[in-house]
Coordinates of C-alpha atoms in Angstrom, one line a residue:
M1 CA 106.2 81.6 26.6
D2 CA 108.0 81.6 23.2
N3 CA 106.5 85.0 22.4
I4 CA 107.8 86.5 25.6
F5 CA 111.2 84.9 25.0
L6 CA 111.4 86.3 21.4
M7 CA 110.4 89.9 22.5
R8 CA 112.8 89.8 25.4
D9 CA 115.7 88.6 23.2
V10 CA 114.9 91.1 20.4
I11 CA 115.1 94.0 23.0
D12 CA 118.3 92.7 24.5
L13 CA 119.8 92.1 21.0
C14 CA 119.2 95.7 20.0
K15 CA 120.7 97.0 23.3
Y16 CA 123.8 94.8 23.2
H17 CA 124.5 95.0 19.4
N18 CA 123.5 98.6 18.7
L19 CA 120.6 97.7 16.5
S20 CA 117.4 99.6 16.1
V21 CA 113.8 98.4 15.7
G22 CA 110.3 99.4 16.7
I23 CA 107.8 97.2 18.4
V24 CA 104.1 98.1 17.9
S25 CA 101.7 96.4 20.3
L26 CA 98.2 96.5 18.7
D27 CA 95.1 96.8 20.8
Q28 CA 92.2 95.3 18.9
E29 CA 88.9 96.6 19.9
K30 CA 86.7 93.7 21.1
A31 CA 88.7 91.4 18.9
F32 CA 86.6 88.2 19.4
D33 CA 83.3 90.1 19.2
R34 CA 83.9 91.8 15.9
V35 CA 84.8 88.9 13.7
D36 CA 82.4 88.9 10.8
H37 CA 80.8 85.4 10.2
S38 CA 80.9 85.6 6.4
Y39 CA 84.6 86.5 6.6
L40 CA 85.2 83.7 9.1
F41 CA 83.7 81.0 6.8
S42 CA 85.6 82.4 3.8
A43 CA 88.8 82.2 5.7
L44 CA 88.1 78.6 6.8
K45 CA 87.4 77.6 3.1
A46 CA 90.6 79.4 2.0
F47 CA 92.6 77.2 4.5
G48 CA 91.1 74.1 3.1
V49 CA 88.7 73.2 5.9
G50 CA 86.3 70.4 4.7
D51 CA 82.6 70.9 4.0
G52 CA 81.7 68.5 6.8
F53 CA 83.5 70.5 9.4
L54 CA 82.2 73.8 8.0
A55 CA 78.7 72.4 8.3
W56 CA 79.1 71.7 12.0
V57 CA 80.6 75.2 12.6
G58 CA 77.6 76.5 10.6
V59 CA 75.3 74.9 13.1
L60 CA 76.8 77.1 15.8
Y61 CA 77.0 80.4 13.8
R62 CA 74.7 80.5 10.9
D63 CA 71.3 82.1 11.4
A64 CA 72.1 82.7 15.1
Q65 CA 69.8 85.1 17.0
C66 CA 69.7 86.8 20.4
L67 CA 67.0 88.4 22.5
V68 CA 67.4 91.2 24.9
K69 CA 65.6 91.0 28.3
M70 CA 64.0 94.3 29.2
G71 CA 62.2 94.2 32.5
A72 CA 59.8 91.3 32.4
G73 CA 59.8 90.9 28.6
L74 CA 62.1 90.0 25.7
S75 CA 62.9 91.9 22.6
R76 CA 62.3 90.6 19.1
P77 CA 65.0 88.3 17.8
I78 CA 68.2 90.1 16.7
P79 CA 70.4 88.4 14.0
V80 CA 73.9 87.8 15.2
K81 CA 76.3 88.2 12.3
R82 CA 79.5 89.0 14.2
G83 CA 81.5 87.5 17.0
I84 CA 83.2 84.3 18.1
R85 CA 81.7 82.8 21.2
Q86 CA 84.1 83.3 24.1
G87 CA 84.3 80.3 26.4
C88 CA 83.7 77.8 23.6
P89 CA 86.6 75.3 23.2
L90 CA 86.5 75.9 19.4
S91 CA 86.8 79.7 19.6
G92 CA 90.5 80.0 20.1
Q93 CA 91.2 77.9 16.9
L94 CA 88.6 79.8 14.9
Y95 CA 90.0 83.2 15.9
S96 CA 93.5 82.0 15.0
L97 CA 92.4 81.1 11.5
A98 CA 90.4 84.3 11.2
I99 CA 93.5 86.5 12.0
E100 CA 96.0 84.4 10.0
P101 CA 95.3 86.1 6.6
L102 CA 96.4 89.4 8.3
L103 CA 99.5 87.8 9.7
C104 CA 100.4 86.2 6.3
M105 CA 100.2 89.6 4.6
L106 CA 102.3 91.3 7.3
R107 CA 105.0 88.7 7.1
K108 CA 105.4 89.3 3.4
R109 CA 105.4 93.1 3.6
L110 CA 107.5 93.8 6.7
S111 CA 111.3 93.9 6.8
G112 CA 111.3 93.5 10.6
L113 CA 114.7 93.1 12.4
T114 CA 117.6 92.3 10.1
V115 CA 120.9 91.2 11.5
S116 CA 124.0 91.6 9.4
G117 CA 126.5 88.9 8.7
S118 CA 129.1 90.7 10.8
L119 CA 127.4 89.3 13.9
G120 CA 127.8 85.8 12.6
L121 CA 124.2 85.2 11.5
D122 CA 122.9 86.8 8.4
Q123 CA 119.2 86.5 8.4
D124 CA 115.8 88.2 8.9
F125 CA 114.2 87.4 12.2
P126 CA 110.4 87.0 12.7
S127 CA 108.6 90.3 12.2
L128 CA 105.6 89.3 14.3
S129 CA 104.9 87.9 17.7
V130 CA 101.2 87.0 18.1
Y131 CA 99.2 85.1 20.7
A132 CA 95.5 85.2 20.0
D133 CA 94.6 88.9 19.8
D134 CA 97.9 90.0 21.4
A135 CA 100.0 91.2 18.4
N136 CA 103.4 92.7 18.5
I137 CA 104.8 93.9 15.2
L138 CA 108.4 94.8 14.4
V139 CA 109.0 97.8 12.2
S140 CA 112.3 99.2 11.0
N141 CA 111.3 102.2 8.8
Q142 CA 108.5 104.4 7.6
Q143 CA 107.7 102.0 4.8
D144 CA 107.1 99.2 7.3
V145 CA 104.6 101.5 9.2
R146 CA 102.8 102.3 5.9
N147 CA 102.6 98.6 5.1
V148 CA 101.1 97.9 8.5
Q149 CA 98.5 100.6 8.0
D150 CA 97.5 99.5 4.5
T151 CA 97.3 95.8 5.6
L152 CA 95.3 96.6 8.7
S153 CA 92.9 98.8 6.7
L154 CA 92.3 95.9 4.3
Y155 CA 91.8 93.4 7.1
E156 CA 89.4 95.8 8.9
R157 CA 87.2 96.1 5.8
A158 CA 87.1 92.3 5.3
S159 CA 86.6 91.1 8.8
S160 CA 85.0 94.1 10.6
A161 CA 88.0 94.3 13.0
R162 CA 89.1 97.6 14.4
V163 CA 92.4 98.7 15.9
N164 CA 92.2 101.0 18.9
W165 CA 95.3 103.2 18.3
A166 CA 94.6 105.1 21.5
K167 CA 95.2 102.0 23.6
S168 CA 98.0 100.6 21.5
E169 CA 101.6 101.0 22.6
A170 CA 104.9 101.3 20.8
L171 CA 108.5 100.9 21.9
W172 CA 111.6 102.0 20.1
V173 CA 114.6 99.9 21.0
G174 CA 118.2 100.7 20.1
Q175 CA 120.0 103.9 19.2
G176 CA 117.4 106.4 18.0
R177 CA 119.9 109.0 17.3
D178 CA 121.5 106.9 14.6
H179 CA 118.2 105.8 13.1
V180 CA 115.3 108.0 12.3
M181 CA 112.2 106.8 14.1
P182 CA 109.2 106.5 11.8
S183 CA 106.0 108.4 12.6
L184 CA 103.1 106.3 13.8
P185 CA 99.3 106.5 13.0
G186 CA 96.5 107.4 15.3
G187 CA 98.5 109.7 17.4
L188 CA 100.6 106.8 18.7
E189 CA 104.1 107.8 20.0
W190 CA 107.2 105.8 20.6
G191 CA 108.1 104.9 24.1
Q192 CA 111.7 104.4 25.3
E193 CA 111.3 102.5 28.5
G194 CA 109.5 99.3 27.9
L195 CA 106.4 97.3 26.9
K196 CA 104.1 94.8 28.5
V197 CA 104.0 91.5 26.6
L198 CA 101.5 88.9 27.8
G199 CA 101.6 90.1 31.3
V200 CA 105.4 90.6 31.5
F201 CA 107.1 94.0 31.6
L202 CA 110.0 94.0 29.1
G203 CA 112.4 96.8 28.3
S204 CA 114.9 98.8 30.3
E205 CA 116.3 97.5 33.7
G206 CA 114.1 100.0 35.6
F207 CA 111.0 99.1 33.6
Q208 CA 111.5 95.4 34.2
K209 CA 111.5 96.0 38.0
K210 CA 107.8 96.5 37.7
N211 CA 107.5 92.7 37.4
W212 CA 108.8 92.3 40.9
A213 CA 107.1 95.2 42.6
G214 CA 105.1 94.0 45.6
V215 CA 105.7 90.3 44.9
K216 CA 106.7 89.5 48.5
E217 CA 103.7 91.4 49.8
K218 CA 101.3 89.6 47.5
V219 CA 102.7 86.2 48.5
C220 CA 102.4 87.1 52.2
A221 CA 98.8 88.4 51.6
R222 CA 97.9 85.1 50.0
L223 CA 99.4 83.1 52.8
S224 CA 97.6 85.2 55.4
K225 CA 94.2 84.2 54.0
W226 CA 95.0 80.7 55.2
K227 CA 96.3 81.5 58.7
W228 CA 92.9 81.1 60.3
L229 CA 92.8 77.5 59.1
L230 CA 96.4 76.6 60.0
P231 CA 95.5 74.7 63.2
Q232 CA 93.3 72.3 61.2
L233 CA 95.7 71.8 58.3
S234 CA 98.2 68.9 58.2
Y235 CA 101.7 69.4 57.0
R236 CA 100.9 67.8 53.7
E237 CA 97.9 70.1 53.3
K238 CA 100.0 73.2 54.0
A239 CA 102.5 72.1 51.3
L240 CA 99.6 71.7 48.8
V241 CA 98.4 75.2 49.7
V242 CA 101.8 76.7 49.2
N243 CA 102.7 74.8 46.0
N244 CA 99.4 75.1 44.2
L245 CA 97.9 78.4 45.3
V246 CA 100.8 80.6 46.2
A247 CA 104.1 79.7 44.6
S248 CA 102.4 78.9 41.3
T249 CA 101.6 82.5 40.8
L250 CA 105.3 83.3 40.4
W251 CA 106.1 80.9 37.6
H252 CA 104.9 82.9 34.6
K253 CA 107.5 85.6 35.2
L254 CA 110.3 83.4 36.6
I255 CA 110.3 81.3 33.5
A256 CA 111.4 84.2 31.3
L257 CA 113.1 86.7 33.7
T258 CA 115.8 86.7 36.4
P259 CA 114.4 88.0 39.7
P260 CA 116.3 90.7 41.7
R261 CA 118.9 89.4 44.1
G262 CA 117.5 88.4 47.5
L263 CA 113.8 88.4 46.5
I264 CA 113.4 84.7 46.1
E265 CA 115.2 84.1 49.5
E266 CA 112.7 86.4 51.2
V267 CA 109.7 84.7 49.6
Q268 CA 111.1 81.3 50.5
R269 CA 111.5 82.3 54.1
S270 CA 107.9 83.6 54.2
I271 CA 106.7 80.2 52.8
V272 CA 108.7 78.2 55.4
D273 CA 107.5 80.5 58.2
F274 CA 103.9 79.8 57.1
F275 CA 104.5 76.1 57.0
W276 CA 105.9 75.9 60.5
S277 CA 103.7 78.7 61.9
G278 CA 106.9 80.5 63.0
K279 CA 108.4 77.4 64.8
H280 CA 111.1 75.8 62.7
W281 CA 111.5 72.2 64.0
I282 CA 113.9 70.9 61.3
R283 CA 116.0 72.3 58.5
A284 CA 114.1 73.7 55.5
A285 CA 116.1 71.5 53.2
A286 CA 114.3 68.4 54.6
L287 CA 110.9 69.9 53.8
Y288 CA 111.8 70.1 50.1
L289 CA 112.4 66.4 49.8
P290 CA 109.6 64.3 48.2
V291 CA 107.2 62.6 50.7
A292 CA 108.6 59.2 49.7
E293 CA 112.0 60.3 50.9
G294 CA 110.8 61.6 54.2
G295 CA 110.1 65.2 53.2
Q296 CA 106.9 67.2 52.7
G297 CA 107.3 68.1 49.0
L298 CA 107.4 71.8 49.8
I299 CA 108.4 73.9 46.8
N300 CA 112.0 75.0 46.6
I301 CA 111.7 78.1 44.4
Q302 CA 115.4 78.2 43.5
A303 CA 115.3 74.6 42.4
R304 CA 112.2 75.3 40.3
I305 CA 114.0 78.3 38.6
A306 CA 116.9 76.0 37.8
S307 CA 114.5 73.5 36.2
F308 CA 113.0 76.3 34.1
R309 CA 116.5 77.3 32.9
L310 CA 117.3 73.7 32.0
Q311 CA 114.1 73.5 30.0
S312 CA 115.2 76.6 28.1
A313 CA 118.6 74.9 27.4
Q314 CA 116.9 71.8 26.3
K315 CA 114.8 73.7 23.7
L316 CA 117.9 75.6 22.5
L317 CA 120.0 72.5 22.1
F318 CA 117.5 69.9 20.8
N319 CA 114.5 71.8 19.4
C320 CA 114.9 74.4 16.6
V321 CA 111.2 75.2 16.4
P322 CA 111.1 78.1 18.9
R323 CA 111.6 81.3 17.0
W324 CA 113.8 82.7 19.8
C325 CA 116.6 80.2 19.2
D326 CA 118.4 82.3 16.7
T327 CA 118.3 85.4 18.8
A328 CA 119.5 83.3 21.8
R329 CA 122.5 82.1 19.7
L330 CA 123.5 85.7 19.0
L331 CA 123.2 86.7 22.6
L332 CA 125.2 83.6 23.8
R333 CA 128.1 84.5 21.4
R334 CA 128.9 87.4 23.7
A335 CA 130.2 85.1 26.4
G336 CA 133.9 85.7 26.9
R337 CA 134.0 87.2 23.4
L338 CA 134.5 83.7 22.1
G339 CA 131.8 83.6 19.5
Y340 CA 130.4 80.3 20.8
D341 CA 126.7 79.7 21.1
K342 CA 125.6 76.0 21.6
H343 CA 129.3 75.1 22.0
L344 CA 129.2 76.9 25.4
F345 CA 127.4 73.9 26.8
L346 CA 130.5 71.7 26.1
L347 CA 132.9 73.9 27.9
Q348 CA 134.4 74.1 31.4
L349 CA 132.2 77.1 32.2
G350 CA 134.0 77.8 35.5
D351 CA 136.8 79.3 33.4
V352 CA 134.7 81.3 31.0
D353 CA 133.9 85.0 31.5
L354 CA 130.1 85.2 31.4
T355 CA 129.9 89.0 32.1
G356 CA 128.9 89.8 28.5
L357 CA 125.7 87.7 28.7
T358 CA 122.3 88.9 29.6
P359 CA 121.1 87.9 33.1
F360 CA 118.8 85.3 31.7
Y361 CA 121.3 83.4 29.7
S362 CA 123.9 83.7 32.4
S363 CA 121.4 81.9 34.7
V364 CA 120.8 79.3 32.0
L365 CA 124.5 78.4 31.9
E366 CA 124.8 78.5 35.7
A367 CA 122.0 76.0 35.9
W368 CA 123.7 73.9 33.3
Q369 CA 126.7 73.5 35.5
I370 CA 124.6 71.3 37.8
F371 CA 125.3 68.6 35.3
Q372 CA 128.7 66.9 34.7
V373 CA 129.0 66.6 31.0
T374 CA 130.6 63.4 29.8
R375 CA 131.2 62.7 26.1
N376 CA 131.7 59.5 24.1
V377 CA 133.3 60.8 21.0
N378 CA 134.8 58.6 18.3
E379 CA 138.4 59.8 18.2
T380 CA 139.0 58.6 14.7
P381 CA 139.9 61.5 12.3
G382 CA 136.9 63.2 10.8
L383 CA 135.2 66.5 10.0
W384 CA 133.7 66.6 13.4
V385 CA 136.9 68.1 14.8
F386 CA 136.2 71.4 12.9
E387 CA 133.0 71.8 15.1
E388 CA 135.0 71.3 18.3
P389 CA 135.5 74.5 20.4
L390 CA 139.2 75.4 20.7
F391 CA 139.2 77.0 24.1
F392 CA 138.0 75.7 27.5
S393 CA 137.2 72.3 25.9
N394 CA 137.3 69.1 27.8
F395 CA 138.1 67.2 24.7
L396 CA 140.9 69.2 23.0
R397 CA 143.5 69.5 25.7
T398 CA 146.9 70.8 24.6
P399 CA 149.2 73.3 26.3
T400 CA 149.1 75.6 23.3
L401 CA 145.3 76.0 23.4
Q402 CA 145.4 76.6 27.2
S403 CA 147.6 79.7 26.7
A404 CA 145.8 82.8 28.0
S405 CA 147.9 85.1 25.8
L406 CA 147.2 83.1 22.6
R407 CA 143.5 83.1 23.4
A408 CA 143.5 86.8 24.0
N409 CA 145.4 87.4 20.7
L410 CA 143.0 85.3 18.7
I411 CA 139.9 87.0 20.3
E412 CA 141.3 90.4 19.4
A413 CA 142.0 89.2 15.8

């Protein structure tokens, strides 16, 4: 999900801060099938893989042959010198190591998205978002595009890989009129609406609506396949069907995006109707309770979405590894024009204007308000006070800092 978060935030960052960047989504033709075996072993050696492990991998790949069945007979043995075996538990790691030299070269050669210090964070963001053979590359100018072409050409000669430019996609995000869009190879043209990243539509508001098109109908269709068996199912079995086979299909998109207003309520009603076969004996809230507390453990989609948002807050606050944390900090600083990022989680959010935030991070902060934040801070003088937010703080409470006019003047300054 980190790749989806990063691409979503990059697109939002460009829209909200008038930045420009291009996202090129590469379609690699038969990516796993085209990996050259000699290149694969050279890459493994370059990454320091030991001789013992190489020998075991060699048992699977060296001198491999296949036979083609034609009618009642078999062809002569055909040497297999390319391809990583799909379905093998080792294949994912082998492919990741095989493509890593390409990614290392691209990271060195691309400028990607650069954010100026005027936004409070002067740094270069990741220029790549890659998951297996799904590669999204950030380019800012024509030189970046040339570097991508040259690097891909070298990689193709070394590994036998091939990029299918006809099936690749490109999205230009930001103000194109203020930034000359570079030309792309292979007849590829820039799109303006959006891009599909790991099964999620990202881009303009209208383009993202594709994520939710027909969702309720699909849920109802899945539920209808079980209606013939409803008389034989216990309440607990109905809950298992809903939780594991129906509601679980929604999580991938709900983790990263905020659904349209009213959609989740409609889906939840369909689920409850299925559970009761149209006859509602008790309140739905009782069904959502765990079995040990007298409920049926039926999924509450709104509660699950809130848990997803709290997981995002946890990563943002306590784990700096996800690459989207820096873009998230910039987007959070739009809240109330205060310039706060992680400090927002210390504030009395009921008084903060959140209209400047993206829908996703607004929902993160709304979910955070479920908690009542208590702080045990050593009140002895120290440098910690310089990190304390001035406004809407539970800790620094003075009449001066609560002045709306003073706050407005400082924000304008």
